[in-house]
Each structure stands twice: as C-alpha cells, then as structure tokens.
Short mmCIF file of C-alpha atoms and ligand atoms in Angstrom, two decimals:
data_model
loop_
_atom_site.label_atom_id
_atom_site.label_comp_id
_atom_site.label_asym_id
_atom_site.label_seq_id
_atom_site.Cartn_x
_atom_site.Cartn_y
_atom_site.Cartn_z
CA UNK A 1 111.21 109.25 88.22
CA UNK A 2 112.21 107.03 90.99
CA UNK A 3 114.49 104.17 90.13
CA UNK A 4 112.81 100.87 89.40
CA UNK A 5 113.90 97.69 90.12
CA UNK A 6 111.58 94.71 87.77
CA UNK A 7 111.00 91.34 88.92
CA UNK A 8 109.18 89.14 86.67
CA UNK A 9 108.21 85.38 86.48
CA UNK A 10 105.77 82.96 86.47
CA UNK A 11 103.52 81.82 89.64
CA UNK A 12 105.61 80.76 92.75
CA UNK A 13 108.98 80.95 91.49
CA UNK A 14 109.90 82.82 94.90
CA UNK A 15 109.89 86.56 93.40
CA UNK A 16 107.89 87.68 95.84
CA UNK A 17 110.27 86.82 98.44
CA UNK A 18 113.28 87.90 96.67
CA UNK A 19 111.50 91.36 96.06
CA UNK A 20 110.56 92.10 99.66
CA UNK A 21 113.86 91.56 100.61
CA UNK A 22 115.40 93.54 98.09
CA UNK A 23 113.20 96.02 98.47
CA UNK A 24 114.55 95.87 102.08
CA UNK A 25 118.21 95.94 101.12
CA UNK A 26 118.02 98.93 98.94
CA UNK A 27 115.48 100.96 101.00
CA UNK A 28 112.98 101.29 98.13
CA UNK A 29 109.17 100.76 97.98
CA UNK A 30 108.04 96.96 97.06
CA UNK A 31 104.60 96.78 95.08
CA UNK A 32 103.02 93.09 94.90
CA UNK A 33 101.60 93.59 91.80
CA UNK A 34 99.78 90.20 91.66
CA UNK A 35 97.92 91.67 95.02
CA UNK A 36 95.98 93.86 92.80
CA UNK A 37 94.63 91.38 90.24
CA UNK A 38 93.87 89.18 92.88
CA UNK A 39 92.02 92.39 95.17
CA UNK A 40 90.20 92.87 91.96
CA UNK A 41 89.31 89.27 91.88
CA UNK A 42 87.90 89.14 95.35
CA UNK A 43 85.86 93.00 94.44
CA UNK A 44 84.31 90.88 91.33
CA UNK A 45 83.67 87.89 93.08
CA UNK A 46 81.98 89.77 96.01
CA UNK A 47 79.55 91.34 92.97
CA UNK A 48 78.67 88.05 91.44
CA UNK A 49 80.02 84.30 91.62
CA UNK A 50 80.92 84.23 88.88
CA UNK A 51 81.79 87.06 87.89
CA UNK A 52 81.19 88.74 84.19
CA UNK A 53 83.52 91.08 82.86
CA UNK A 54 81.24 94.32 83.86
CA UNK A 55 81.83 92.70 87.38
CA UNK A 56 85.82 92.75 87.09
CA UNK A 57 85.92 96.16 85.31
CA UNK A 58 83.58 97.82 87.98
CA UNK A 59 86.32 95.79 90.45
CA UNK A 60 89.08 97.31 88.85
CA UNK A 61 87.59 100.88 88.82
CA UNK A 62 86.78 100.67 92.26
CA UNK A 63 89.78 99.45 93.34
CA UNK A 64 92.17 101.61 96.30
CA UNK A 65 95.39 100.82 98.14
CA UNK A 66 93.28 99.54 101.32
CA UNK A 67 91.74 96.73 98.88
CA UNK A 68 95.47 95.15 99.07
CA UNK A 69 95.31 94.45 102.60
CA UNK A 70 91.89 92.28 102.30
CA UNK A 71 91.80 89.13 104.14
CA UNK A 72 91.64 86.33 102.10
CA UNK A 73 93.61 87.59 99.11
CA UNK A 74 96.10 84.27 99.28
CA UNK A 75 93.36 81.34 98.42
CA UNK A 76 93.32 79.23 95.40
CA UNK A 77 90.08 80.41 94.21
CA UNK A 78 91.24 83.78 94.43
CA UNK A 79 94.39 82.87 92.71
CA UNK A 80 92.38 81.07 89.85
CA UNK A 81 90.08 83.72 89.76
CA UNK A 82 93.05 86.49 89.66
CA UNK A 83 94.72 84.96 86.24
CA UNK A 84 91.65 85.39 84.86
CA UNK A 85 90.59 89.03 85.43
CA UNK A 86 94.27 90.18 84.13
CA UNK A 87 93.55 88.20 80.71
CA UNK A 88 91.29 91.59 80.47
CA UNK A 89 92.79 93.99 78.32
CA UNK A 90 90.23 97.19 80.54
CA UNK A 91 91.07 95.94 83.56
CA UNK A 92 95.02 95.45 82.74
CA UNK A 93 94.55 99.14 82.04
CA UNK A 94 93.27 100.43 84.80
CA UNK A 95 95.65 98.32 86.92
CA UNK A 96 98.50 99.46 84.99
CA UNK A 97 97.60 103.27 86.11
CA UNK A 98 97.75 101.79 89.43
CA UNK A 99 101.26 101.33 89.29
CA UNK A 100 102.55 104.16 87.24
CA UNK A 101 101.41 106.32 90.41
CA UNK A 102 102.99 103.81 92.65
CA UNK A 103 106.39 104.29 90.36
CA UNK A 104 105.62 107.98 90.34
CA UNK A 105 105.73 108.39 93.75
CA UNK A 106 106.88 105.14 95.78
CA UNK A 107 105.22 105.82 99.08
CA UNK A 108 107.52 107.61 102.62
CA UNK A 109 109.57 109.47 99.33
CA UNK A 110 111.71 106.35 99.03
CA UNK A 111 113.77 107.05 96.08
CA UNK A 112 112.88 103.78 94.12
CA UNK A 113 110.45 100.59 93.93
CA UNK A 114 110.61 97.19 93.52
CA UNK A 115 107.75 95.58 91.49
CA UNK A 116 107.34 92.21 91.06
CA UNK A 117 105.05 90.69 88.69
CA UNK A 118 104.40 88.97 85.09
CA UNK A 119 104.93 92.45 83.22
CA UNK A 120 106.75 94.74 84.94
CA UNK A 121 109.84 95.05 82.66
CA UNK A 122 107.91 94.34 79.05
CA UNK A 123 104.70 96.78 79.44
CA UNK A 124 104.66 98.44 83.12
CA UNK A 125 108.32 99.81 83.09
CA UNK A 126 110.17 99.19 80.18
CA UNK A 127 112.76 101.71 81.02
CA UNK A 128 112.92 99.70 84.26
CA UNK A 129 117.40 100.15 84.66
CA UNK A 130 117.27 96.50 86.84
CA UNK A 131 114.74 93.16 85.43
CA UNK A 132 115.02 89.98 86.71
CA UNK A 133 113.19 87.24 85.28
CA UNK A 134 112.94 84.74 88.08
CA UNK A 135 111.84 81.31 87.08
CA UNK A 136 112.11 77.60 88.58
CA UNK A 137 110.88 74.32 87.21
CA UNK A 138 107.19 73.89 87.37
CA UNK A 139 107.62 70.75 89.68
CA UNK A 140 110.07 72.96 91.49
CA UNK A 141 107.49 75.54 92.16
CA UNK A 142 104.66 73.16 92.50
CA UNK A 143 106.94 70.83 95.44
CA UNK A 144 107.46 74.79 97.24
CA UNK A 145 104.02 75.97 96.76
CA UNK A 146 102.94 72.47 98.22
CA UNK A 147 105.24 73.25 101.62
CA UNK A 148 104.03 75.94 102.07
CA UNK A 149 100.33 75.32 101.77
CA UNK A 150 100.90 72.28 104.20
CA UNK A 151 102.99 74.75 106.17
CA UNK A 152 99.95 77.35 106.45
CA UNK A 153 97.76 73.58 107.98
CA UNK A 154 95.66 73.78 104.57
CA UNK A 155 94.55 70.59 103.03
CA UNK A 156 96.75 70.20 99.94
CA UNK A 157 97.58 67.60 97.14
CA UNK A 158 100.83 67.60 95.12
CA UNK A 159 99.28 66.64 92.01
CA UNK A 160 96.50 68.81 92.02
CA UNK A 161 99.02 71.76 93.27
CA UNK A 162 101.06 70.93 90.01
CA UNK A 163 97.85 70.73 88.01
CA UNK A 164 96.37 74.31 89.26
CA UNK A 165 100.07 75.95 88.62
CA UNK A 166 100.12 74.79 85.25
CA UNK A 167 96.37 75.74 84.03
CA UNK A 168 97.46 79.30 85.57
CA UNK A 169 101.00 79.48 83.78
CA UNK A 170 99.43 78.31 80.59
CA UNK A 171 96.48 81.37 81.15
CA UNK A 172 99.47 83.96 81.82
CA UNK A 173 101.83 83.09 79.19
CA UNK A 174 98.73 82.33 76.10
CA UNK A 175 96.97 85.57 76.98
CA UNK A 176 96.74 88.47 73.90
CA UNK A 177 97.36 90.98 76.29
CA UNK A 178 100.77 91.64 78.53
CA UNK A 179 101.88 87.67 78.15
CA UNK A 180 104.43 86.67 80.66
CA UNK A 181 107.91 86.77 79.28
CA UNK A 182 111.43 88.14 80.13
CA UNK A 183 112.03 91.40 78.72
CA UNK A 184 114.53 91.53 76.27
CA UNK A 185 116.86 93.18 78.89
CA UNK A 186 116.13 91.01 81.54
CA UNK A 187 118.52 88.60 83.31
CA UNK A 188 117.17 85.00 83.90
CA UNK A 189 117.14 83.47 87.39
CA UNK A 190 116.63 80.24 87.48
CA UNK A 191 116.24 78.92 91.32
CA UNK A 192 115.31 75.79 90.88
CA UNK A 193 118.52 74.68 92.38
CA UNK A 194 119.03 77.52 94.62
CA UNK A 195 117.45 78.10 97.95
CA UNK A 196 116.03 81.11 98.99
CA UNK A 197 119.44 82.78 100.64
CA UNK A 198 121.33 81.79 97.24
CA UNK A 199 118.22 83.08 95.31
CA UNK A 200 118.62 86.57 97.20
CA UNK A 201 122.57 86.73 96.62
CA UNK A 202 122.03 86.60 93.20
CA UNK A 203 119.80 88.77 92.65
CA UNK A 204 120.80 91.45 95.13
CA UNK A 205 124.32 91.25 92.78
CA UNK A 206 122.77 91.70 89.67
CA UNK A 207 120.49 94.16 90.66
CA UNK A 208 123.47 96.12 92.11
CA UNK A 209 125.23 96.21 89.27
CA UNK A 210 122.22 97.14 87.18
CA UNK A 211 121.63 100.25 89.44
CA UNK A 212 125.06 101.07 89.22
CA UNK A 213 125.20 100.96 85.73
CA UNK A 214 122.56 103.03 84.89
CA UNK A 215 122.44 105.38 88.10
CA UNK A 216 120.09 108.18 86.51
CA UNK A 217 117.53 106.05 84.48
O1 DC Q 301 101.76 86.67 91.44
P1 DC Q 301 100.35 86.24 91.80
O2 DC Q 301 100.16 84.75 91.81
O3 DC Q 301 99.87 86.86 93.07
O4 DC Q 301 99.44 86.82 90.60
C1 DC Q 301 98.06 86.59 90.53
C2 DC Q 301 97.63 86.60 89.06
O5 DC Q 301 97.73 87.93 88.55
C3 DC Q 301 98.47 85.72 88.14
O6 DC Q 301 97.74 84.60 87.68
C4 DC Q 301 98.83 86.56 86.96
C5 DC Q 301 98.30 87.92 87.26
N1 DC Q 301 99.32 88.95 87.18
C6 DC Q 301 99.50 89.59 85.97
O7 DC Q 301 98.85 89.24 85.00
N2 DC Q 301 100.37 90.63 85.87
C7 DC Q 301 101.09 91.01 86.93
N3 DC Q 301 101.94 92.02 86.81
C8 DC Q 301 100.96 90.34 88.18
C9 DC Q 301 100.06 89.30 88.26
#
C-alpha cells in the first residue's frame, strides 16, 4: 500500500492548503476529500432541492473522479448542503470506497497520498504512519474564511461567516457516524497563531519524521 499521509480538522482551519503543499513537497498524490461530499451534494441537489436521502445515495452511487472538478463546488450552499449528506452513514460508505482506491493506487504511481479531511486517520486510514489534526480557533477560521470570501469579490458578513462555521462544526463533530476528532495517534496543530508558511514548517517536520519513523507502514 502506498504511504499515507492524514490530515484532519474541522472546516477552514487551512488543511487544505497545508495538504496541497505537502503533497507537493513529498511528491505524493493529494485527495480533497471534502470535494467529494460536496460533488455529492451538488449530484443531489441537481435531483431535487432539497434533496431526500434516495437523492444523496443515488448522488453518491453515481459519483466519478470528473464530478470533483464541477464548477461551483466552493459555495456556501454547497458547503451547508455537503455536512449534511456525510451525516449519512450509505453515503459515508460509498465515499469511503472512493478513497480506499484512491489510497490503493494514488494516481501517475506516486508512491503515497495525502488526504485531508474530518476522518482520514480515525475510519479512512487508521494505519495512516503520518496524522495531523489541524485546528484554529473558530473566530480564527471564521476572520480567514471571511478574507478570503471578500478576497474571491463575494458579498460576505463576519458574523454570519462565524455563525455558518459553527452550525457546520457542530453537524461534523455531533454526527453518529465518522465524528470529527483527532485520532488517537494524531499530532495537534493548532494555527491559530501561525500563518500559513509557519503552518507548513510544522507540519512538513512532523510529517517527516512520521514517515521516517515508520518507513514501510
Ligand atoms: O472540508 P470541506 O469543507 O470541503 O468539507 C465539506 C463537508 O464534508 C464538511 O462539512 C464535512 C464533510 N466531510 C466529512 O464528513 N468527512 C471528510 N473526510 C471530509 C469532509
């Protein structure tokens, strides 16, 4: 099996960042695994608004690699609508069979993948020999997720940024199925005082030593 590198934490705590570019750095495979809930969102939603859950599970069925590249993927409906569909227990299965062929085989026979995600290190890969549970404040991750919205020209409000990113933390981490949480194995990293080139330091060191440590798991 190809080595795995984990990267779990709640919404905009920069892991998606941090695991493109360490994806980079070690010349693995990077797998945005919150892409797929929220392609399986936009599949559901384009069957009914709103959707049922026969909608999301004929979604999640359907879904194939081109679905990730969808326009549109990046809205807050879609992100409301994406927390949601992975509080399904079906659909969290067929998604997880998703990524165990993704793991199996990290595309261009790259000899390992970075995954980033809510469950990557509990449920996905627990044999995963690098997690990272990367985490911030929620104002923290509200104030960047605010930036960058403004950034993209898109009509935003702090307090209603801050309100959205809690209802969805609160769905993730209360759900029966594959609750976000650090793996027991996992190292914390918390960035709310770091900036994104600290962020990726640390992380690219503790993922090094990780791999080193455990360079046949
Ligand atoms: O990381 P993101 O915001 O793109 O994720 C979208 C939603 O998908 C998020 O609300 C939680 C869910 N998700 C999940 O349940 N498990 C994952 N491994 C990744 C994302």
């Amino acid at each position: 099996m190809a080595q795995v590198v984990a990267i779990d934490g709640p919404t905009a705590a920069g892991k998606g960042t941090l695991a493109r570019r360490l994806a980079a750095e070690l010349g693995f495979a990077y797998l945005d695994t919150g892409l797929i809930y929220r392609a399986v969102a936009a599949l559901a939603l384009a069957l009914a608004d709103p959707p049922g859950e026969a909608e999301m599970l004929a979604a999640a069925a359907a879904l194939t690699a081109a679905d990730l590249a969808r326009p549109g993927l990046r809205t807050e409906k879609i992100a409301q609508w994406s927390s949601r569909v992975a509080a399904v227990p079906a659909v969290r299965a067929a998604v997880k069979d998703f990524q165990l062929r993704f793991i199996a085989a990290p595309p261009d026979g790259k000899p390992g993948a970075v995954l980033d995600g809510r469950d990557i290190g509990t449920v996905i890969c627990p044999d995963a020999p690098a997690k990272l549970f990367v985490t911030a404040s929620a104002e923290a991750r509200a104030e960047r997720r605010f930036r960058e919205l403004q950034g993209r020209g898109e009509p935003a409000i702090y307090a209603a940024v801050l309100d959205d990113l809690r209802d969805r933390d609160r769905r993730d981490s209360d759900r029966a199925v594959s609750p976000l949480k650090p793996a027991a194995d996992a190292v914390v990293l918390d960035t709310t005082e770091l900036d994104a080139e600290q962020a990726f330091q640390k992380a690219l060191s503790i993922v090094r030593g990780r791999l080193a440590a455990n360079p046949k798991a």
